[in-house]
Amino acid sequence: MKVICEKQRLVDAAANVSRAVSAKNTLAALEGVLLRAHGNCLSLTGYDLELAISTDIPAEVIEQGEIVLSARLFLDMIRRMPSEEVSIHSDEKLLTIIKGQMTEYTILGIPASEYPELPAVAQAEMLELSQSVLKNMITQTLFAIAISDSKPVHTGSLFDIQDGEMNVVSVDGYRLALRREKINYEKALSFIVPGKSLSEVAKLLRDEENEIEVNVSKRHIIFRIGNYHVVSRLLEGEFLDYKAAIPTGGQTSIRISTREFISAIDRAALLISDNIKSPLRLRFEDGLIKISCSTAIGKAYDEIGCSQSGDNVEIGFNSRYMLDALKASEGDEIQLVMNGPLSPIKLMPLEGDSFTFLVLPVRLKSE
């Protein structure tokens, strides 16, 4: 294989596909990037048996061929090249020379035949989604995906499509995030995408209105984003009945500035750390939110104004979970809805229902 390509394009492509490469794997080829020179382009692929990212970049192909190179080494080498062009030349013994101007590296590659084949997606349903909308839906729900795999199905987000509306739902046992959007797809479709895959997809999506293609089969999903293809396995299992989990109505409704609320919680939570855990105590009372916290280090108190309708209520919650939900919400103001001290706090936009976040309360000890 012998190929010459523009350095910056190669660096960008290698960096993006490397995010799907296994850091440590019993199969050495999976710690590498598959390079394939064909036609007038160079294809790069990273794959960890669950997630694959591949792309093509323009190149001058002098000799067609394919090889697997260590992802970490290859990326570090080309990043440091002082030239605008990089040439890659590997011989039949897999000895590979990577060269730019006067800088030259020689490394041993791995046969492409040892690289596992990417899953083929057959009998797929096709969706067309706006890049900016999909990016927004993922980033607004990613924070509530479960990290541990006590229930593996919750380490991903549920995509639930019915009657031309797509709901993206994440849940981790302490909170729930739901994002709704109308889409141009009339069938019913439901699938669960792993959180890691969604995180990588979000990094490739741009804040643009142009549409991308998504193909969904029984076990896999492909996102076609520009000249990138992201292939991910889907999670199988019974996802939480999110519609039943979201409480209806509310005895107390609060309207508040999102930024002011975030700042007040940040100030009161200064006494809380990973080692010193304590809930924040909120007292919603006659148009005031009284925020207090008591830990082994000391006490904090703050208060801010709000617009309140309904009963006064005192409720406790994990400060980080509330901050994550507030930072993921849209708009200058937000609505909080509660059904007493032991019911989840529901965060919603002032108008419409484009998102719903739930944060479960913490039972407070009497002071």
PDB file of C-alpha atoms in Angstrom, residues 247-255 282-289 306-315 334-348:
ATOM      1  CA  PRO A 247     -46.246  11.776  37.624  1.00  0.00           C
ATOM      2  CA  THR A 248     -49.233  13.752  36.368  1.00  0.00           C
ATOM      3  CA  GLY A 249     -50.568  16.971  37.904  1.00  0.00           C
ATOM      4  CA  GLY A 250     -48.833  18.782  40.742  1.00  0.00           C
ATOM      5  CA  GLN A 251     -49.699  20.391  44.092  1.00  0.00           C
ATOM      6  CA  THR A 252     -46.876  22.949  43.759  1.00  0.00           C
ATOM      7  CA  SER A 253     -45.664  24.724  40.642  1.00  0.00           C
ATOM      8  CA  ILE A 254     -42.593  26.993  40.602  1.00  0.00           C
ATOM      9  CA  ARG A 255     -41.359  29.291  37.848  1.00  0.00           C
ATOM     10  CA  LEU A 282     -35.264  23.196  49.592  1.00  0.00           C
ATOM     11  CA  ARG A 283     -38.152  25.040  51.180  1.00  0.00           C
ATOM     12  CA  PHE A 284     -40.593  26.526  48.647  1.00  0.00           C
ATOM     13  CA  GLU A 285     -42.503  29.099  50.650  1.00  0.00           C
ATOM     14  CA  ASP A 286     -44.616  32.085  49.528  1.00  0.00           C
ATOM     15  CA  GLY A 287     -42.557  33.060  46.480  1.00  0.00           C
ATOM     16  CA  LEU A 288     -39.168  32.251  48.032  1.00  0.00           C
ATOM     17  CA  ILE A 289     -36.863  29.249  47.648  1.00  0.00           C
ATOM     18  CA  CYS A 306     -39.555  32.639  42.420  1.00  0.00           C
ATOM     19  CA  SER A 307     -43.105  32.639  41.131  1.00  0.00           C
ATOM     20  CA  GLN A 308     -45.091  30.040  43.086  1.00  0.00           C
ATOM     21  CA  SER A 309     -48.555  28.569  42.781  1.00  0.00           C
ATOM     22  CA  GLY A 310     -49.930  25.879  45.081  1.00  0.00           C
ATOM     23  CA  ASP A 311     -48.809  24.494  48.435  1.00  0.00           C
ATOM     24  CA  ASN A 312     -45.610  25.269  50.308  1.00  0.00           C
ATOM     25  CA  VAL A 313     -43.313  22.250  50.324  1.00  0.00           C
ATOM     26  CA  GLU A 314     -39.954  21.169  51.757  1.00  0.00           C
ATOM     27  CA  ILE A 315     -37.956  18.652  49.760  1.00  0.00           C
ATOM     28  CA  ILE A 334     -37.861  26.683  33.927  1.00  0.00           C
ATOM     29  CA  GLN A 335     -40.914  25.211  35.632  1.00  0.00           C
ATOM     30  CA  LEU A 336     -40.638  22.869  38.636  1.00  0.00           C
ATOM     31  CA  VAL A 337     -43.672  20.740  39.499  1.00  0.00           C
ATOM     32  CA  MET A 338     -44.004  18.758  42.763  1.00  0.00           C
ATOM     33  CA  ASN A 339     -46.542  16.510  44.465  1.00  0.00           C
ATOM     34  CA  GLY A 340     -45.208  16.767  48.013  1.00  0.00           C
ATOM     35  CA  PRO A 341     -41.838  15.980  49.660  1.00  0.00           C
ATOM     36  CA  LEU A 342     -41.564  12.317  48.576  1.00  0.00           C
ATOM     37  CA  SER A 343     -42.632  12.628  44.937  1.00  0.00           C
ATOM     38  CA  PRO A 344     -40.088  13.290  42.118  1.00  0.00           C
ATOM     39  CA  ILE A 345     -39.335  16.902  41.178  1.00  0.00           C
ATOM     40  CA  LYS A 346     -40.452  17.408  37.580  1.00  0.00           C
ATOM     41  CA  LEU A 347     -38.560  19.979  35.465  1.00  0.00           C
ATOM     42  CA  MET A 348     -40.333  21.221  32.346  1.00  0.00           C
TER      43      MET A 348
END
